[in-house]
Coordinates of C-alpha atoms in Angstrom, one line a residue:
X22 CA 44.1 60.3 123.0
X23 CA 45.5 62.7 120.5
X24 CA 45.9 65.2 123.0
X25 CA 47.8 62.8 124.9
X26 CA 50.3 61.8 122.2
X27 CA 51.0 65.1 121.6
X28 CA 52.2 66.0 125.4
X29 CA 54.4 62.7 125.6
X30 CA 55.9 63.8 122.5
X31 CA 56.8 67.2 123.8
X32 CA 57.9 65.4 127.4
X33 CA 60.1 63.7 125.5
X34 CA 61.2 65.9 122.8
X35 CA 62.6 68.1 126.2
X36 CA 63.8 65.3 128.1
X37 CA 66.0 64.7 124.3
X38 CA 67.2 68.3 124.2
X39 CA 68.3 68.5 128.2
X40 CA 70.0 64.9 127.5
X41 CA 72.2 66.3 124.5
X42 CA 72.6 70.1 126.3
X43 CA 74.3 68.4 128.6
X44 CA 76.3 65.8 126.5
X45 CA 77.9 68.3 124.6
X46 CA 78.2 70.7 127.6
X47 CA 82.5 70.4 127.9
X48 CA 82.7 71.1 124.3
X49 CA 80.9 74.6 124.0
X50 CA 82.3 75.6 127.7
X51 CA 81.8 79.5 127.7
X52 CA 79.6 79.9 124.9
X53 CA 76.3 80.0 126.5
X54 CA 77.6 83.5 128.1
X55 CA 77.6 85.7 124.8
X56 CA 75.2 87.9 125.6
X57 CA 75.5 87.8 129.8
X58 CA 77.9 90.1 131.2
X59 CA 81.8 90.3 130.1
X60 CA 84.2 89.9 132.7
X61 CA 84.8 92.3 135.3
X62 CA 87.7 93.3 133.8
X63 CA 86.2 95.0 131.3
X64 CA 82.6 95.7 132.7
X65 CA 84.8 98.7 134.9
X66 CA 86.6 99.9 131.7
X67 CA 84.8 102.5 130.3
X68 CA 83.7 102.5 126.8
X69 CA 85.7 104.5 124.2
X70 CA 84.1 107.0 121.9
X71 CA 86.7 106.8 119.2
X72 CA 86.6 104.8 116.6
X73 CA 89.9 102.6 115.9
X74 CA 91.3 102.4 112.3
X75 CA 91.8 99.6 110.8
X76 CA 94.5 98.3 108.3
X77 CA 93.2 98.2 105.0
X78 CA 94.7 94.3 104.7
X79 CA 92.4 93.2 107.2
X80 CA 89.6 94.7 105.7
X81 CA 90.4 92.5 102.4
X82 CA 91.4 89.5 104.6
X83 CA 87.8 89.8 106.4
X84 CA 86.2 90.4 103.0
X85 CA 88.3 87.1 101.6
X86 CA 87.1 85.2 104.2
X87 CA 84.3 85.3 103.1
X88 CA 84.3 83.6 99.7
X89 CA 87.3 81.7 99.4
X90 CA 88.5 80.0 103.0
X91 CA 91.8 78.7 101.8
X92 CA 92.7 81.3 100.2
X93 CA 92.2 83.4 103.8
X94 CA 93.9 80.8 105.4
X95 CA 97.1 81.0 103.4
X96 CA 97.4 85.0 104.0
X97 CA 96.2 84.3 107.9
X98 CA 99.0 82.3 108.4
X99 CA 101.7 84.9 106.4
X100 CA 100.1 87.7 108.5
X101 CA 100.7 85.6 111.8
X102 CA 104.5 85.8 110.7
X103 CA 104.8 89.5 110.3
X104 CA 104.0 89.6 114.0
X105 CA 102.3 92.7 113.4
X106 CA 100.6 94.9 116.9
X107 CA 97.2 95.1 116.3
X108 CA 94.2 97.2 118.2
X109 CA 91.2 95.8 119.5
X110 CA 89.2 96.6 116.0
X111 CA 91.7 94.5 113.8
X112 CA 92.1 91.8 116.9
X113 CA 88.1 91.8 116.7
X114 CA 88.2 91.4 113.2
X115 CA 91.0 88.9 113.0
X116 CA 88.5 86.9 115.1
X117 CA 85.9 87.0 113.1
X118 CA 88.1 85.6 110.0
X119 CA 89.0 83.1 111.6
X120 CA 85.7 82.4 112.6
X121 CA 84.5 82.7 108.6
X122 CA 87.6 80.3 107.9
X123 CA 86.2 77.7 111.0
X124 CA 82.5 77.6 109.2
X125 CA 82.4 74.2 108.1
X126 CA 79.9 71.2 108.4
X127 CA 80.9 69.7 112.0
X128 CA 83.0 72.7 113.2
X129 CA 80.5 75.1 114.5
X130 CA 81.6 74.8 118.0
X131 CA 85.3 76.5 116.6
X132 CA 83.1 79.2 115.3
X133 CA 81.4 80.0 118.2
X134 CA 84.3 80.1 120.3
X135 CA 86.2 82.8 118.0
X136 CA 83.1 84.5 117.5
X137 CA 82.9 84.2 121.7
X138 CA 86.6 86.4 121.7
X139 CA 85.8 88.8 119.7
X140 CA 82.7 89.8 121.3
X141 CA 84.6 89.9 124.3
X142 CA 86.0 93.1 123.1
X143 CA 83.4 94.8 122.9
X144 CA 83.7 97.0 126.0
X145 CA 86.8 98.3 124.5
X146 CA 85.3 99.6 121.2
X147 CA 83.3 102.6 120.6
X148 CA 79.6 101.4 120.3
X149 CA 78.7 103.5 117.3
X150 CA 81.8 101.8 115.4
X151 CA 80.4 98.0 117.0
X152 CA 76.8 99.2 115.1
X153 CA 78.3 98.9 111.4
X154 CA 77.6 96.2 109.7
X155 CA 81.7 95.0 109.8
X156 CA 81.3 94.2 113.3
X157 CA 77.5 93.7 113.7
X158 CA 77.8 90.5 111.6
X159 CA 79.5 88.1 113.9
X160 CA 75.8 88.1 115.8
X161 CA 74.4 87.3 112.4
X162 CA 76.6 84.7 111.9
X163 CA 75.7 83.3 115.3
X164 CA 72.3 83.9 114.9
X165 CA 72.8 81.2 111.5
X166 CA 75.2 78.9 113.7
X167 CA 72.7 78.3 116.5
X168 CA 69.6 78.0 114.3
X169 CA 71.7 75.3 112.6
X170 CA 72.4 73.5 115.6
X171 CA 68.4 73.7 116.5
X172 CA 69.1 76.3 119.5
X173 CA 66.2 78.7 118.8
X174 CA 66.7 80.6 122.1
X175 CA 70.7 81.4 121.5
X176 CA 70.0 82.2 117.4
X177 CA 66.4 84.5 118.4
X178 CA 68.7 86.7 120.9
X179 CA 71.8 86.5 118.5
X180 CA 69.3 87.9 116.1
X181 CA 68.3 90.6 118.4
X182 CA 71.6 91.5 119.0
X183 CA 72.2 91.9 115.3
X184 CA 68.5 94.0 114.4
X185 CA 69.3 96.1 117.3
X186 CA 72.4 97.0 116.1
X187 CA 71.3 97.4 112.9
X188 CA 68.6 99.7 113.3
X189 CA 70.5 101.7 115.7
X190 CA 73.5 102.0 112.7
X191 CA 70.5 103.0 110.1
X192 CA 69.8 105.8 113.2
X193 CA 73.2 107.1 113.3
X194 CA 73.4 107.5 109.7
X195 CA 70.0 109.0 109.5
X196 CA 71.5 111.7 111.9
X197 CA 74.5 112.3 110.1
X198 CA 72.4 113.0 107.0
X199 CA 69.9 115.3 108.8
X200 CA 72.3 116.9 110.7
X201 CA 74.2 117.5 107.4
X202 CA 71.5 118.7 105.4
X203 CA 70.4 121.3 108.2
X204 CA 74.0 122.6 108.4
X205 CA 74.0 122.8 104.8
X206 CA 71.1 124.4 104.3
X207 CA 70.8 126.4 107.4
X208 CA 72.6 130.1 106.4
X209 CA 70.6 129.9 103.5
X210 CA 67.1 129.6 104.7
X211 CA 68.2 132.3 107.5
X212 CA 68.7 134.8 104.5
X213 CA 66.0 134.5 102.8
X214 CA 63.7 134.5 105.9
X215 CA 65.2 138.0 106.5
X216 CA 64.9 139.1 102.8
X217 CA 61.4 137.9 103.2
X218 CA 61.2 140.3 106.3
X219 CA 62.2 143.1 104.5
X220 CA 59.4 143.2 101.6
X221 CA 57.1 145.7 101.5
X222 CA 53.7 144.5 103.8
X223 CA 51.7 145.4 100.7
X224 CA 53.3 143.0 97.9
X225 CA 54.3 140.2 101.2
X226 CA 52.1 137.5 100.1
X227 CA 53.2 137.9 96.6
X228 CA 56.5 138.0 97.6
X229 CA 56.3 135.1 99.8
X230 CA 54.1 132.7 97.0
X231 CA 57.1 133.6 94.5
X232 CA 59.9 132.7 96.3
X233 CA 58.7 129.8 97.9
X234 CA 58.0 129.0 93.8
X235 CA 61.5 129.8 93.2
X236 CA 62.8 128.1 95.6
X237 CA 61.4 124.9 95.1
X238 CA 62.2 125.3 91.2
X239 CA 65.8 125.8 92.5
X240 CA 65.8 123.2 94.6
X241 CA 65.2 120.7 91.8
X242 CA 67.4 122.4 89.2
X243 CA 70.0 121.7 92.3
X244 CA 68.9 117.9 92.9
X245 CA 68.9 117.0 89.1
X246 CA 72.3 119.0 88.5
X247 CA 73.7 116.7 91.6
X248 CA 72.0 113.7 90.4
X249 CA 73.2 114.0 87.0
X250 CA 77.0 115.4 88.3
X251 CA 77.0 112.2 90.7
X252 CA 76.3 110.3 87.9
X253 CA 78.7 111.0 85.6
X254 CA 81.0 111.4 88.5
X255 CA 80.2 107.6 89.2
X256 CA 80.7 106.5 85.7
X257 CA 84.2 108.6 85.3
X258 CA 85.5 106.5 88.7
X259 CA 84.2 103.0 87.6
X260 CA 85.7 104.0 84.1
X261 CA 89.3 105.1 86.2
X262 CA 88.7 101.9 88.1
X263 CA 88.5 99.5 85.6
X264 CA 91.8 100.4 83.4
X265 CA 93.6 100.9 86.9
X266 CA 92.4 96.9 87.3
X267 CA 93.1 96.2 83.9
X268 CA 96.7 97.8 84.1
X269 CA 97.4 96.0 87.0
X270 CA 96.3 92.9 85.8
X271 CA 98.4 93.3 82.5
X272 CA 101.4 93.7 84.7
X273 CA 100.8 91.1 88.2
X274 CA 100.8 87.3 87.6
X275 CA 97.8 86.7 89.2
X276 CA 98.6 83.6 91.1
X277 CA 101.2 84.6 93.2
X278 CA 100.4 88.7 93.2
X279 CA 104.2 89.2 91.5
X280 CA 104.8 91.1 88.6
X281 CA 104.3 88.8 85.5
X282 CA 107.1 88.0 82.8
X283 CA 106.5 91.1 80.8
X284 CA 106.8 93.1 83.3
X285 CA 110.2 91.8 84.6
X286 CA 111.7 92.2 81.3
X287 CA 110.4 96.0 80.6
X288 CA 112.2 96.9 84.0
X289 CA 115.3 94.4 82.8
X290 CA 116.4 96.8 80.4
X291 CA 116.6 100.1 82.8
X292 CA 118.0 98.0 85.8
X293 CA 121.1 96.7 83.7
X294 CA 121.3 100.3 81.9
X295 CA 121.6 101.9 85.4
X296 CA 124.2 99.7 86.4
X297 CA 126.7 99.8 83.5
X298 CA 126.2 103.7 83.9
X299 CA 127.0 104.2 87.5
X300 CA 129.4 101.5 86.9
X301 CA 127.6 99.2 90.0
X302 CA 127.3 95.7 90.7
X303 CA 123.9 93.8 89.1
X304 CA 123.4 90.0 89.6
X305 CA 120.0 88.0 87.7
X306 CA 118.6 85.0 89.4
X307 CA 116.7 82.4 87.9
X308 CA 114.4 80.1 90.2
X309 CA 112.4 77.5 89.0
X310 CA 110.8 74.5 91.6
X311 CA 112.0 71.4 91.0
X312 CA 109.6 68.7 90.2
X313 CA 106.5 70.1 90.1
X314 CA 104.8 67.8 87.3
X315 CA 105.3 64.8 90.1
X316 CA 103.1 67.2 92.8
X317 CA 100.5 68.1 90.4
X318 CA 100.2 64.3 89.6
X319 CA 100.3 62.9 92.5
X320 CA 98.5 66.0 94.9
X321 CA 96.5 68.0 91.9
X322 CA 97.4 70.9 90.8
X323 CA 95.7 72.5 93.3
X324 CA 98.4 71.6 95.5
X325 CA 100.8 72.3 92.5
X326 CA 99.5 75.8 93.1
X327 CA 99.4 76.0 96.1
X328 CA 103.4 75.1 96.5
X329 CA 103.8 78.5 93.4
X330 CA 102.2 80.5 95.5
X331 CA 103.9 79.6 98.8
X332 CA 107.6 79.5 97.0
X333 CA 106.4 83.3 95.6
X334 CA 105.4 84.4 99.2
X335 CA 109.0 83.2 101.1
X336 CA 111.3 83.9 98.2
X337 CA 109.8 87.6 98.5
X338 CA 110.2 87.8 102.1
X339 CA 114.0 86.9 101.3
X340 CA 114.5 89.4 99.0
X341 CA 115.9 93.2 99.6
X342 CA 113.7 96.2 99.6
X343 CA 115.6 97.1 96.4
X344 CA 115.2 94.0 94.3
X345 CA 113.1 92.9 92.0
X346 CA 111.2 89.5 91.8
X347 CA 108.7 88.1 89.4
X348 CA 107.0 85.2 88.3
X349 CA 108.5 84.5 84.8
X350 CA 107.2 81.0 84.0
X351 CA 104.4 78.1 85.5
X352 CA 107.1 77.2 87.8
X353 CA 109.9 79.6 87.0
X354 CA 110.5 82.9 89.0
X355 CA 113.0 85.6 88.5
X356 CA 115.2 88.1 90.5
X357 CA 116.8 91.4 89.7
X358 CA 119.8 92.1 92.6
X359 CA 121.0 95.6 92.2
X360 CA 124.2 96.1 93.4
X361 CA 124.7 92.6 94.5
X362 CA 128.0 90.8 93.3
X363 CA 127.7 87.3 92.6
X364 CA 128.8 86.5 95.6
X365 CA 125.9 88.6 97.4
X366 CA 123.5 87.0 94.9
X367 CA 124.6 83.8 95.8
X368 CA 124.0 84.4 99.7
X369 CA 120.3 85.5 98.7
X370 CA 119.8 82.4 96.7
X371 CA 121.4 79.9 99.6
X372 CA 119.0 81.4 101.7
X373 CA 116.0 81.4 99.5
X374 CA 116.5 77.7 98.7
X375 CA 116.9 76.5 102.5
X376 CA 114.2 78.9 103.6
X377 CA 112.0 77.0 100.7
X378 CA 113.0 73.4 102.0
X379 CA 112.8 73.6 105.5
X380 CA 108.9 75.4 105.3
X381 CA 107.2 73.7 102.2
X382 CA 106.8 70.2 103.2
X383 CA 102.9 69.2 104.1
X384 CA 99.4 69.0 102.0
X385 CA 96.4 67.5 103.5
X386 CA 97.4 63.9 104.8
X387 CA 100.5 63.6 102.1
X388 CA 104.4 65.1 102.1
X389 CA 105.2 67.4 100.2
X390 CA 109.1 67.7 100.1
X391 CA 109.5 70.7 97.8
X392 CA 113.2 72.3 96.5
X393 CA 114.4 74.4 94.1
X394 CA 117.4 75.2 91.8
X395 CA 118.7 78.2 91.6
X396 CA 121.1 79.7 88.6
X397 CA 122.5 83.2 89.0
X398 CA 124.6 85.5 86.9
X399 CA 126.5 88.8 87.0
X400 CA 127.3 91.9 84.3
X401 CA 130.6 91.4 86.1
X402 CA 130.9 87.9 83.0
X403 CA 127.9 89.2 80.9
X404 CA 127.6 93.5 79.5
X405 CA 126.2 92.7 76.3
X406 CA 122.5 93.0 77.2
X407 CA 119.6 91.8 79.1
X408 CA 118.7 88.7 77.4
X409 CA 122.3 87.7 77.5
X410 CA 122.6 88.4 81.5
X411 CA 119.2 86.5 81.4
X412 CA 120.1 83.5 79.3
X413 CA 123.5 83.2 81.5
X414 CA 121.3 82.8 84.7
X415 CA 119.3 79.8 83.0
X416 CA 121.7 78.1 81.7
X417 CA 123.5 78.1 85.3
X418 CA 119.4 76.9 86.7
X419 CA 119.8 74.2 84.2
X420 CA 123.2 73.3 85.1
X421 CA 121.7 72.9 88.6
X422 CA 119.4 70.7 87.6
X423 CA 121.5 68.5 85.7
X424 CA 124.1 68.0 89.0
X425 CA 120.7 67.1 90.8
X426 CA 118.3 69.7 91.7
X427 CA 118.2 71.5 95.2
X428 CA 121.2 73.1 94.2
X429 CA 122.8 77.2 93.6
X430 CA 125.0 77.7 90.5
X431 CA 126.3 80.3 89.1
X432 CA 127.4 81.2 85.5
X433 CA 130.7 82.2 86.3
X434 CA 131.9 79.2 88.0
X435 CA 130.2 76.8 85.0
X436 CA 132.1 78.7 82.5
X437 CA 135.5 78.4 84.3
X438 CA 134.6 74.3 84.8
X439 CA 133.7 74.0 81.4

């Protein structure tokens, strides 16, 4: 009876698994062919044997994807506008972000199907550069995906896949090292076999014990003088690295990735001096968002943060090469226009404040109508200082405000209708 039970059980337990295969067949069109042949397209390519490079922002993006989703998303989407030409490494890559982004609870088919496209590629990337671990992981990841879903088959080769190319990258490097070593150390063993040689047959086998002795003391005077060289070398680099972070952080408002308020004003100074020397044009411009209390009460200041960052990233993409923008305050941001009159500066803040209206407007399920005011001023009305030029600018942002936000005003014209 027992025996019976368990063989309807199983019956059904397969007649179950056929019944949902095919259910959900549409959805997951194409991803049952991972690991069958690619399209003939590619299958009469032949492989490369160099390895692409691949843009260090990608690398970070990849990384970012991992750990913090939104975050990818939001530079995903600013790299999409750069429109940037890619090679099939960073395409492959690129898929597997979005792939990393696409892992949630009830979108694993989205995962697969990016994860899908980049293995597609595959013909047209060196093999030895597929082994590494950077692109070796989207199997891993489909190895997790499919175990999820309870498809033991698809996740056991997936995991194949992955192993295989894991041990065959632990190879490669194994042979670099060897091959390394033997270069290394191959001139020097060839001398002393032939010094060897050369001894007297009498004393050979004294001569041999001794400098195999040497040898191997040298050998470990030479291991602990590289251990304890790497070492310090190691400790010197993480020492470098962390004031470089520590610099950088001192200086970067680490929100939007500007340069913070202090910053701003230690380059203030210099700008303005530059300009009354060479006797140029230089124009500040104060931005702050308006309303932003109202969006972190009614969205969270998640969202709140989420609009700062965004009003960072298109007010930079609106600025010249030459100027100089920073984040100044929670929702305040500052410009530095060399060589701009206030007319110029003016055109830059027009077109920073339509740019910020027409593409900050949605979060989640809510609208999000975001505008700023902008107040700008010149050395051409203010040569006493920095502060002064600076001061000038906000009283202009608040002027803005006060004829009802979404506005551009400048000192010059407040001062003449005052």
């Amino acid at each position: 009876m027992n025996k019976y039970s368990l063989l309807t059980g199983l019956a059904l337990y397969l007649l179950m698994t056929f019944i949902s295969t095919a259910v959900n067949a549409d959805e997951i069109t194409g991803q049952q062919e991972v690991f069958n042949q690619v399209n003939s397209l590619y299958a009469k390519q032949q492989r490369p044997i160099v390895f692409f490079a691949i843009n260090s922002e990608i690398l970070l993006l990849n990384s970012l994807s991992m750990h913090d989703k939104v975050a990818a998303q939001v530079k995903l989407l600013a790299w999409q506008k750069l429109s940037l030409t890619l090679n099939v490494a960073e395409q492959y890559l690129l898929y597997v972000v979005r792939a990393n982004i696409a892992d949630v609870a009830g979108q694993e088919y989205k995962v697969i199907n990016w994860l899908n496209k980049a293995l597609k590629l595959e013909p047209l990337l060196a093999k030895k550069q597929l082994d590494s671990p950077l692109f070796a992981s989207a199997y891993l990841t489909l190895a997790n995906i499919y175990a999820s879903q309870g498809e033991d088959k698809k996740a056991f080769d997936s995991k194949k896949q992955y192993m295989n190319k894991y041990f065959s990258h632990l190879k490669q490097q194994k042979e670099y090292r060897v091959k390394g070593l033997n270069e290394k150390y191959h001139i020097e063993k060839k001398h002393e076999e032939n010094e060897l040689l050369r001894q007297n047959s009498q004393i050979q086998h004294f001569a041999l014990t001794r400098a195999e002795s040497e040898r191997s003391q040298q050998h470990r005077n030479i291991a602990i003088f590289i251990a304890v060289g790497s070492l310090f070398l190691l400790l010197l680099l993480r020492q470098f690295k962390i004031r470089q972070a520590l610099k950088l952080l001192a200086k970067t408002d680490s929100l939007t990735l500007l340069p913070n308020r202090r910053l701003f004003f230690s380059h203030g100074a210099t700008y303005m001096k530059q300009a009354l020397t060479g006797n140029k044009a230089l124009s500040i411009l104060i931005l702050d968002i308006d309303n932003l209390k109202n969006i972190n009460d009614n969205f969270g200041y998640d969202a709140g943060d989420s609009v700062i960052a965004q009003v960072g990233v298109l007010a930079g993409e609106t600025m010249r090469s030459r100027d100089f923008l920073a984040r100044i305050g929670g929702e305040e941001f500052a410009a530095i226009l060399p060589e701009a009159t206030i007319v110029q500066a003016r055109a830059i803040a027009e077109h920073i404040r339509e740019k910020i209206q027409a593409n900050i407007s949605k979060n989640k399920n809510n609208n999000i109508q975001v505008t700023v005011s902008i107040g700008i001023a010149s050395i051409a009305d203010i040569k006493e200082n920095f502060d002064s030029l600076l001061h000038a600018a906000d009283l202009a942002m608040y002027q803005a405000k006060a004829n009802g936000h979404n506005q551009v005003c400048s000192y010059s014209t407040e001062r003449q209708e005052n």
